[in-house]
Coordinates of C-alpha atoms in Angstrom, one line a residue:
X1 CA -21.5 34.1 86.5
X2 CA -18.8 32.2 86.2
X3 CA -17.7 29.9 83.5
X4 CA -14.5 28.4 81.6
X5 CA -13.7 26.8 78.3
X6 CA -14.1 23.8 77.0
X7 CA -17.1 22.5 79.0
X8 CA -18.8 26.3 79.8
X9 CA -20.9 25.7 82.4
X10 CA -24.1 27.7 82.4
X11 CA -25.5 28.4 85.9
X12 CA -27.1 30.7 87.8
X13 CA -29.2 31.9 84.6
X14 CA -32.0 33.7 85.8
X15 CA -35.4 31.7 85.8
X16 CA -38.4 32.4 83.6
X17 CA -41.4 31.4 85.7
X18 CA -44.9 31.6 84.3
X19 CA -46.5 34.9 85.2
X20 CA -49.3 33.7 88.3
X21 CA -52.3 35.6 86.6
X22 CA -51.7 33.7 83.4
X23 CA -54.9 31.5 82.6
X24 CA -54.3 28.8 80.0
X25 CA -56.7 27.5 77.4
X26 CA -56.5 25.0 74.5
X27 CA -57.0 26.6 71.3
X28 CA -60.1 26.7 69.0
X29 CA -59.4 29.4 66.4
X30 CA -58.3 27.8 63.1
X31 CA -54.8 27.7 61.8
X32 CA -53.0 27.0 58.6
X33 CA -50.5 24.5 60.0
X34 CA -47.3 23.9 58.5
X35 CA -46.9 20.5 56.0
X36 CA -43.6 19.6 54.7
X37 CA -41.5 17.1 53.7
X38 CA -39.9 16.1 56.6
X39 CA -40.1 12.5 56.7
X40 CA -37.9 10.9 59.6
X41 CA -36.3 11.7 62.4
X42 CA -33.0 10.4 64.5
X43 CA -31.1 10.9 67.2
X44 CA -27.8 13.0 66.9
X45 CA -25.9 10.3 69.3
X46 CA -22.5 12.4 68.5
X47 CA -23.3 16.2 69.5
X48 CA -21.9 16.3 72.3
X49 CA -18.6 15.2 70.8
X50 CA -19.3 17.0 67.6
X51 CA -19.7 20.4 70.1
X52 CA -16.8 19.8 72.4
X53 CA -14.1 19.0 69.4
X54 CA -15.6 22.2 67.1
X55 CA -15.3 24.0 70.9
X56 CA -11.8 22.6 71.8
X57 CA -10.3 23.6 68.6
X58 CA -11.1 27.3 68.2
X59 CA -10.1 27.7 72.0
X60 CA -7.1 26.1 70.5
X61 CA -6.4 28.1 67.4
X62 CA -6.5 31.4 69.7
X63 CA -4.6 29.8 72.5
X64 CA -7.1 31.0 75.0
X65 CA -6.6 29.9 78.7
X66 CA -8.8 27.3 80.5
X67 CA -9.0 29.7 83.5
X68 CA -12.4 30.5 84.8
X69 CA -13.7 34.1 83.0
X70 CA -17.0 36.1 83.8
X71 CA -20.0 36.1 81.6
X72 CA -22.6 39.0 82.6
X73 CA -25.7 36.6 83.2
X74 CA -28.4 39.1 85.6
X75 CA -30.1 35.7 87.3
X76 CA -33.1 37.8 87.7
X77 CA -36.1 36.0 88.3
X78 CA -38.7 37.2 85.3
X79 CA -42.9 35.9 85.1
X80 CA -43.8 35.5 81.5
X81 CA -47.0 35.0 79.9
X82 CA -46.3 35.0 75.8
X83 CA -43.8 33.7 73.9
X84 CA -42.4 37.3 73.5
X85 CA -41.6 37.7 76.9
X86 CA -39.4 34.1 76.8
X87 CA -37.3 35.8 74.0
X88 CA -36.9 38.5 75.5
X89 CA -35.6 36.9 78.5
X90 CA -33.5 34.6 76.5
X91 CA -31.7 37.3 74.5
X92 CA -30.6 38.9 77.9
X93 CA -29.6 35.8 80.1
X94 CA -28.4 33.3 77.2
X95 CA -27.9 35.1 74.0
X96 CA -25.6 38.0 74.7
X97 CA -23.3 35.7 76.7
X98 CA -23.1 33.0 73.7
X99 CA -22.2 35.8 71.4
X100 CA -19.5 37.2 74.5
X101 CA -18.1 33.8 73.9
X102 CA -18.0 33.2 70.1
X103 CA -16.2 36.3 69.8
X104 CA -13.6 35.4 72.1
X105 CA -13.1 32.3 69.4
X106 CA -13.0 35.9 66.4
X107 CA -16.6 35.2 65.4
X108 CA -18.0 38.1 65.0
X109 CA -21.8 37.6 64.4
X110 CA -25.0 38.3 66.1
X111 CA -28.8 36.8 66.8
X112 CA -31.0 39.3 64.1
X113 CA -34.8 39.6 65.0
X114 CA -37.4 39.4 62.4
X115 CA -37.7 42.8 60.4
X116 CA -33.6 43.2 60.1
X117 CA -33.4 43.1 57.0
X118 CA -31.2 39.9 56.9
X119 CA -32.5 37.9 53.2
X120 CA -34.0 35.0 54.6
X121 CA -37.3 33.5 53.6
X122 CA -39.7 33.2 55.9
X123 CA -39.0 34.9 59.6
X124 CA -38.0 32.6 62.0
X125 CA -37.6 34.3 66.0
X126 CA -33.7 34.1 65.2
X127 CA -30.7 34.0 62.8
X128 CA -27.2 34.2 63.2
X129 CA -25.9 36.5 61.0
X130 CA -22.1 38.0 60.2
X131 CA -23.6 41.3 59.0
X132 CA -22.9 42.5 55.4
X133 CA -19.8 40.5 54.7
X134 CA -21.7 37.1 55.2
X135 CA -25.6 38.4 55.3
X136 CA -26.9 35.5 54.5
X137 CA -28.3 33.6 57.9
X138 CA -26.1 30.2 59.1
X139 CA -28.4 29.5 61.6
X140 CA -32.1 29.7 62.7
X141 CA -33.7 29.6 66.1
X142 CA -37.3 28.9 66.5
X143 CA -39.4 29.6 69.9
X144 CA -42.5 28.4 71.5
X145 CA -44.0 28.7 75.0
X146 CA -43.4 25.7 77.3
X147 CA -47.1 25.8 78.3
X148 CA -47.8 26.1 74.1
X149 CA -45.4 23.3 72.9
X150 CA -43.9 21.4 75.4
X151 CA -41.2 19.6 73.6
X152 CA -40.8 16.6 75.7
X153 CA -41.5 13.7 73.3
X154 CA -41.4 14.8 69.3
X155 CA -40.1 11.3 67.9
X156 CA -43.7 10.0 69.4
X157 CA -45.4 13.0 68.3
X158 CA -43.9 12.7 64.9
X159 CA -44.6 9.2 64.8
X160 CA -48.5 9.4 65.8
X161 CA -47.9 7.9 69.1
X162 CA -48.5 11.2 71.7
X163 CA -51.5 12.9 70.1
X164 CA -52.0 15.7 73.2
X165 CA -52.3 18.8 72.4
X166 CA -49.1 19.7 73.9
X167 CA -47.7 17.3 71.5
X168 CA -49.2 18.0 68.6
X169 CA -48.0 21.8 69.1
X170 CA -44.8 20.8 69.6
X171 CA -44.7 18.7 65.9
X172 CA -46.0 22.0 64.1
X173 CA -43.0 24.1 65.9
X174 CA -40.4 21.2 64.6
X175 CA -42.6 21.2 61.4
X176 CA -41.7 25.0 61.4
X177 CA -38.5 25.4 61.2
X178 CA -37.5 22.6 59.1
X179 CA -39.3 24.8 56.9
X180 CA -37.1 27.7 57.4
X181 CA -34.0 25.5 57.4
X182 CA -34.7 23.7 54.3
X183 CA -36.2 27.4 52.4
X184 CA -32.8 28.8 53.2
X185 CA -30.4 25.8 52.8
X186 CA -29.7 25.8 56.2
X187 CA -27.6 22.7 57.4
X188 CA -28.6 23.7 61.5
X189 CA -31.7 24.9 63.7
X190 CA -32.5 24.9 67.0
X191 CA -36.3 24.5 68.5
X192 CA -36.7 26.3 72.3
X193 CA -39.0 26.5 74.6
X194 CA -36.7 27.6 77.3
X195 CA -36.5 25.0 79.3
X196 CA -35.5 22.6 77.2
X197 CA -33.9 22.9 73.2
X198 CA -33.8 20.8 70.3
X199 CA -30.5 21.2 68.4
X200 CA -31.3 20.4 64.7
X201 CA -29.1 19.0 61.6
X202 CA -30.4 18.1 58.1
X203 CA -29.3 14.9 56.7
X204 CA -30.8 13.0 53.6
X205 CA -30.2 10.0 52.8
X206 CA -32.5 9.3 49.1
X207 CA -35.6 8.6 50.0
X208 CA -35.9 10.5 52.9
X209 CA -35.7 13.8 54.5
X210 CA -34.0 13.7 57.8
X211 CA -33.8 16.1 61.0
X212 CA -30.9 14.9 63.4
X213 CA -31.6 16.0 66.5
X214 CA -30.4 16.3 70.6
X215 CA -31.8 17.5 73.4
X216 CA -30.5 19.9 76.2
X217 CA -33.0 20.6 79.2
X218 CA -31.9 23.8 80.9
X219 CA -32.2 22.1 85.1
X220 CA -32.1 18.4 83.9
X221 CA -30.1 16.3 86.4
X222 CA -26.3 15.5 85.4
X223 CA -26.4 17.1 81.4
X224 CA -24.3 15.9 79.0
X225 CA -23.3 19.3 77.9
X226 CA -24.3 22.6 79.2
X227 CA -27.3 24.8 77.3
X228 CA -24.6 27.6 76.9
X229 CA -22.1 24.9 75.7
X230 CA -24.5 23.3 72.7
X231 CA -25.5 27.0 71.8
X232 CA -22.0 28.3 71.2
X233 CA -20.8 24.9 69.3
X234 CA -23.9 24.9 67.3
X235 CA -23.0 28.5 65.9
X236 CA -19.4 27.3 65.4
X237 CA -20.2 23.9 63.4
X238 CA -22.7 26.3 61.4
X239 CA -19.6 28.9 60.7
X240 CA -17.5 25.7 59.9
X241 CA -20.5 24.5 57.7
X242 CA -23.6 26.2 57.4
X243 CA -25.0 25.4 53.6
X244 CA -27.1 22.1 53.1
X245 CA -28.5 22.0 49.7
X246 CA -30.4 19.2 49.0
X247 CA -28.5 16.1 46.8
X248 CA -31.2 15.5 45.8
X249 CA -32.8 18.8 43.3
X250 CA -36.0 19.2 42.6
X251 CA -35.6 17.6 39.1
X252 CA -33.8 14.9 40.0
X253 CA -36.6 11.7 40.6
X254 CA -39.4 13.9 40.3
X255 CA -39.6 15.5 37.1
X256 CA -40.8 12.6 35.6
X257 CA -43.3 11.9 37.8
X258 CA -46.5 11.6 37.7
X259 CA -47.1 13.6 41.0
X260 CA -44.9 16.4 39.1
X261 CA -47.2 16.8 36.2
X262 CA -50.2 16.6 39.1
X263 CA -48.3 19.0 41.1
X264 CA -47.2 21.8 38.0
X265 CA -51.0 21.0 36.7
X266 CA -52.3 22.1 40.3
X267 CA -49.6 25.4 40.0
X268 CA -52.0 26.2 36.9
X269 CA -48.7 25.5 34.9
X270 CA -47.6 28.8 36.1
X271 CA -50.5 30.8 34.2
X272 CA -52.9 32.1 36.5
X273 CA -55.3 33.8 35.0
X274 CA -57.9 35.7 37.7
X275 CA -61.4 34.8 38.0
X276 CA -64.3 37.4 39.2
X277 CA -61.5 39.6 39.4
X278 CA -58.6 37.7 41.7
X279 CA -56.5 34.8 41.4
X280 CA -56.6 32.0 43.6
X281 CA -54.4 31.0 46.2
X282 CA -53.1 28.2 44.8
X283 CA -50.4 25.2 46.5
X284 CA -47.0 25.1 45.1
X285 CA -44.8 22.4 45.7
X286 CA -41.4 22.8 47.1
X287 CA -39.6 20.5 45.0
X288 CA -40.9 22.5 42.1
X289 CA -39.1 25.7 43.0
X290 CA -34.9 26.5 43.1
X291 CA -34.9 29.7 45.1
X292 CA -31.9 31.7 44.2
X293 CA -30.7 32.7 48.1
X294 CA -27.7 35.3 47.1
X295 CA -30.4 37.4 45.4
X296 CA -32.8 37.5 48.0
X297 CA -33.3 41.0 49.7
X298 CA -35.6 42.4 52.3
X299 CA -39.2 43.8 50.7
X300 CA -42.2 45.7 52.6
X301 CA -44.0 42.4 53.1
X302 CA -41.5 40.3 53.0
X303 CA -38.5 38.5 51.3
X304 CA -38.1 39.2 47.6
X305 CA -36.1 35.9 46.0
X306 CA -35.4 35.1 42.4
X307 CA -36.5 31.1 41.5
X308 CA -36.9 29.0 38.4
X309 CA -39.4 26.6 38.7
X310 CA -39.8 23.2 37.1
X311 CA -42.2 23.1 34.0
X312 CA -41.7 19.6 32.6
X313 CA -40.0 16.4 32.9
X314 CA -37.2 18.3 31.1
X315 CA -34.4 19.1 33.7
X316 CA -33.3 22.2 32.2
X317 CA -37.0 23.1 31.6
X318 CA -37.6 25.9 33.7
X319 CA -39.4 29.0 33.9
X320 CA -37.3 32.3 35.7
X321 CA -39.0 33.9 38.4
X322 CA -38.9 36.7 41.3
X323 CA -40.7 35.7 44.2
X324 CA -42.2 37.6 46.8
X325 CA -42.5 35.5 49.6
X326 CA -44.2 36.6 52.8
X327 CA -44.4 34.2 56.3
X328 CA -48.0 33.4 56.6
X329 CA -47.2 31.5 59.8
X330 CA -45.5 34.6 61.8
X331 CA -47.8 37.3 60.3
X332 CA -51.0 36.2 58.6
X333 CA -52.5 39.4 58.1
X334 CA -49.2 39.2 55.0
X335 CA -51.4 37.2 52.9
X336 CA -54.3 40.2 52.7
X337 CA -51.4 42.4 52.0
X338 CA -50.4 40.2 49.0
X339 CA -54.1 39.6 48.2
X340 CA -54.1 43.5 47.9
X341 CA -51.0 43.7 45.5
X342 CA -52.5 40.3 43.7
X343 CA -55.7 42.3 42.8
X344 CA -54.1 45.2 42.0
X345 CA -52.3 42.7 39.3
X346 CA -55.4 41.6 38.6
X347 CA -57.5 45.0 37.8
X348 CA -54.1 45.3 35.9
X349 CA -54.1 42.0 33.6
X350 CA -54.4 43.9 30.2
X351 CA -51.3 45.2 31.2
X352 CA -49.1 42.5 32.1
X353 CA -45.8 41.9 30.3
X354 CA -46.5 45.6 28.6
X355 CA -45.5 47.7 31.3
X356 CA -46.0 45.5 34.6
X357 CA -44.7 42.2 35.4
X358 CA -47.1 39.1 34.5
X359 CA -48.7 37.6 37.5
X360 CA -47.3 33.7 37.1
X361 CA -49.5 32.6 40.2
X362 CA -50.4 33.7 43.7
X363 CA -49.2 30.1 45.8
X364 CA -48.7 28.8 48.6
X365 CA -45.5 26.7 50.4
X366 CA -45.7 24.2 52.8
X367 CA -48.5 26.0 54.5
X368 CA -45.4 28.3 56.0
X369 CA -44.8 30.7 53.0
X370 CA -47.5 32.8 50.4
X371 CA -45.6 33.7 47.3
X372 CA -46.2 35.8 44.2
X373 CA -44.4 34.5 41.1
X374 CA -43.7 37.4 39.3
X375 CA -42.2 37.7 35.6
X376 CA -38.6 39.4 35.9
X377 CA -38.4 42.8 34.2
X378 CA -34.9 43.9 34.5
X379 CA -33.1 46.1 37.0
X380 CA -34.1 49.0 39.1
X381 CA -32.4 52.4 37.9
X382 CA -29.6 53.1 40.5
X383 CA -30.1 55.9 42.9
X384 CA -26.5 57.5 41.4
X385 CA -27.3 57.1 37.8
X386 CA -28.4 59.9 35.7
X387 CA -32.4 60.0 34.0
X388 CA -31.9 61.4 31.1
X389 CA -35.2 62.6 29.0
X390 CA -35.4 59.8 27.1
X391 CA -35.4 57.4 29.7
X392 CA -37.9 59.6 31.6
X393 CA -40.1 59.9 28.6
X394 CA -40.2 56.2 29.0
X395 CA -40.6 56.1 32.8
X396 CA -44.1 58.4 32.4
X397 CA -44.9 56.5 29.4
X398 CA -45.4 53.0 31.3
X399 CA -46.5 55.1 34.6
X400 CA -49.6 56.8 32.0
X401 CA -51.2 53.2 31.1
X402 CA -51.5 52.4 34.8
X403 CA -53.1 56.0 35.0
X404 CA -55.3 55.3 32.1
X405 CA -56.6 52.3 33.5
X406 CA -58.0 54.3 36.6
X407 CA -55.3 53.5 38.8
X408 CA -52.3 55.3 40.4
X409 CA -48.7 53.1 41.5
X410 CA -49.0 54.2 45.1
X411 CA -44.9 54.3 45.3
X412 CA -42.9 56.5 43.1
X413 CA -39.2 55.4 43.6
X414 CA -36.4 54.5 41.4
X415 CA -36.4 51.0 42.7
X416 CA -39.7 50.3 41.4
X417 CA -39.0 51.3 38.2
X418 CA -37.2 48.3 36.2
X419 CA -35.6 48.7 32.5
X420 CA -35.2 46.0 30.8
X421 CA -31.9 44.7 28.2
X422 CA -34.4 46.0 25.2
X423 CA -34.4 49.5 26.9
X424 CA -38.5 48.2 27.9
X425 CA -39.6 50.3 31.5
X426 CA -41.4 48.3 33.8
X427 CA -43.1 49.1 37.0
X428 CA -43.2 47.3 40.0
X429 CA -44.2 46.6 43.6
X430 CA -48.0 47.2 43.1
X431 CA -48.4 47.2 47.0
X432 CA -50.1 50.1 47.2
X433 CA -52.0 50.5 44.0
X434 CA -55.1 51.4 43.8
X435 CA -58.2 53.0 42.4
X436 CA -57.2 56.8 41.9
X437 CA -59.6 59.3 43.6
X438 CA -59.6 62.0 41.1
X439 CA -57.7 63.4 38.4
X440 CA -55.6 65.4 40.6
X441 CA -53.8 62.5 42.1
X442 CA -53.1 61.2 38.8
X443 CA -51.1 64.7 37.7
X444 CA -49.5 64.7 41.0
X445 CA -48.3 61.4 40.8
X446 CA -47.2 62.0 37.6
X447 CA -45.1 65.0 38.7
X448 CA -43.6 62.8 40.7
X449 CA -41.3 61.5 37.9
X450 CA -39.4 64.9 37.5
X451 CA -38.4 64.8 41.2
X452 CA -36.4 60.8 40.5

């Protein structure tokens, strides 16, 4: 296909059609659905001038030609049936040729999946990422199924007005990933459903949250901009500016609220204790929490941030945590693998703040996030540095109260032990602790040490 700079038209695409032998049916199962703080939204009247100037001046700064070039689009015709199938014919006919053409503009960058490892909270479908220079995602893309969410109307959906199905889908997929934008600071989003996208900007003004937004329909009549157009300047206005942390912190107006005592009173003031032998899932709210996003990293289950969060009217009142944070919205058998770790902490509770972290609280985030605040213990040896015997001494030490309490760590590794500035060892990532079988797997576990 065909194409040029600045206006990149987009034709030709090949079609997603819905597969013939797909059978539709409204749902019935019950779903946590998400609840933020989204609180208006408004149209983004200048994107298409905002795209075409952020366009117009990198083809400018590389002086590249207006003459027409090829992008590899394989208009093939694919029947879908799932969401999965949609990305995966998005990624082949739109998003390998908007990353052909951002890195004619030297953007080097690509569109990482879920399970890439990128630090992001939450897993949106999406994010645009510059690899290990810049890991942090700029931008997040969210997609639905048109026959799911049919994106048509969400200013009347968000306002109560449409109250379909359709409709009501289509506010929890908006609801979504505001939730990942705002988790990870992120300034742009865009919402799919393939045939027509939602191109996303947090604003705030201060006393309410704010989604800017514009639509693009893939075969509407006479666009204003083309879909591959909006897609390559949204990832070049994110590159220009990509951060949007609130101005307005969580302290700030809240603190001395009451709906902040009422909301660190329903966090059990951070001090959990477990009851017939787990802790309680428990609501967090967002505004309570400052998420440290250059120290989040990739865990088994999911992201694994450091946060302080709010403990009284006080603004420099807070209590330091490390959060593991695990989307309950894209995978929600992550909360039984966190309820596994939580009662692992909880068989464990004699030995909290000895030789494990203390268990803070086991919460939930906007209905999009389960979290574990955990007590920060340190830093995991280094896989270069040298155990001496002391230090070993110490390592089996901490590992032999677990043992003694009937219980082996599942997951011998330097990163999961932690030493603290006091020379303290701590263990942790309790995912896959549990009841030891015998005495056998105790000694072998604890043979494990000598092989660090």
């Amino acid at each position: 296909m065909e194409t040029s700079l600045p206006d990149l038209p987009f034709t030709h695409c090949g079609q997603a059609l819905l597969s013939p032998d797909f059978h539709t049916s409204t749902k019935t199962a019950p779903r946590t659905y998400p609840r933020t703080d989204l609180t208006a939204l408004r149209s983004w009247i200048s994107f298409p001038d905002d795209v075409h100037q952020v366009i117009q001046s990198a083809t400018n700064r590389v002086n590249l030609p207006s003459t027409p070039f090829t992008v590899g689009v394989s208009s093939k015709t694919r029947f879908v049936k799932t969401e999965e199938k949609i990305r995966a014919h998005a990624m082949v006919e739109l998003h390998e040729r908007v990353e052909d053409v951002v890195h004619m503009f030297g953007v080097v960058g690509c569109f990482d999946e879920p399970g890439s490892g990128a630090p992001i909270i939450g897993d949106p479908d999406f994010s645009w990422v510059m690899g290990r220079v810049q890991p942090h995602p700029k931008l997040v893309v969210e997609y639905t199924a048109w026959w799911v969410a049919d994106l048509l109307d969400l200013p009347a959906a968000f306002a109560g007005t449409r109250c379909d199905i359709l409709s009501r889908q289509s506010l929890e997929s908006l609801e979504q990933i505001y939730g990942y934008m705002t988790l990870n600071n992120n300034r742009f989003g865009i919402l799919t459903n393939w045939q027509r996208a939602w191109f996303l900007r947090r604003a705030e003004t201060d006393d309410r949250k704010t989604l800017d937004y514009f639509v693009v329909e893939l075969d509407g009549p006479n666009p204003p901009i083309s879909m591959l157009k909006a897609w390559v300047g949204m990832i070049l206005l994110a590159e220009d500016n990509w951060i949007y942390a609130s101005p307005t912190p969580s302290a700030r107006d809240f603190g001395d609220t009451k709906m902040a005592w009422r909301a660190i009173r329903d966090a059990e003031e951070y001090k959990s204790r477990p009851v017939n032998g787990e802790y309680r899932c428990l609501p967090l709210d967002f505004r309570l929490c400052i998420f440290d996003l250059s120290s989040a990293r990739q865990g088994t289950n999911g992201c694994i941030v450091n946060a302080r969060f709010l403990q009284s009217s006080g603004l420099h009142d807070h209590l330091s945590v490390v959060c593991k944070a695990a989307d309950m919205l894209r995978y929600p058998t992550t909360k039984a693998l966190l309820r596994d770790e939580m009662l692992a902490y909880a068989a464990l509770q004699t030995l909290q703040g000895q030789v494990i972290p203390i268990l803070h609280g086991f919460y939930e985030v906007w209905g999009i996030i389960h979290v574990l605040a955990l007590q920060p213990v340190g830093d995991a040896i280094p896989e270069d540095e040298s155990i001496d015997v002391v230090l070993r001494k110490k390592m089996k030490a901490s590992l032999r109260h677990i043992h003694d309490a009937g219980y082996i760590h599942g997951d011998i590794a330097r990163r999961n032990f932690c030493t603290t500035l006091y020379g303290d060892v701590f263990l942790v990532d309790l995912e896959r602790c549990r009841p030891a079988a015998n005495q056998s797997e105790l000694d072998d576990e604890m043979n494990e040490v000598d092989k660090l």
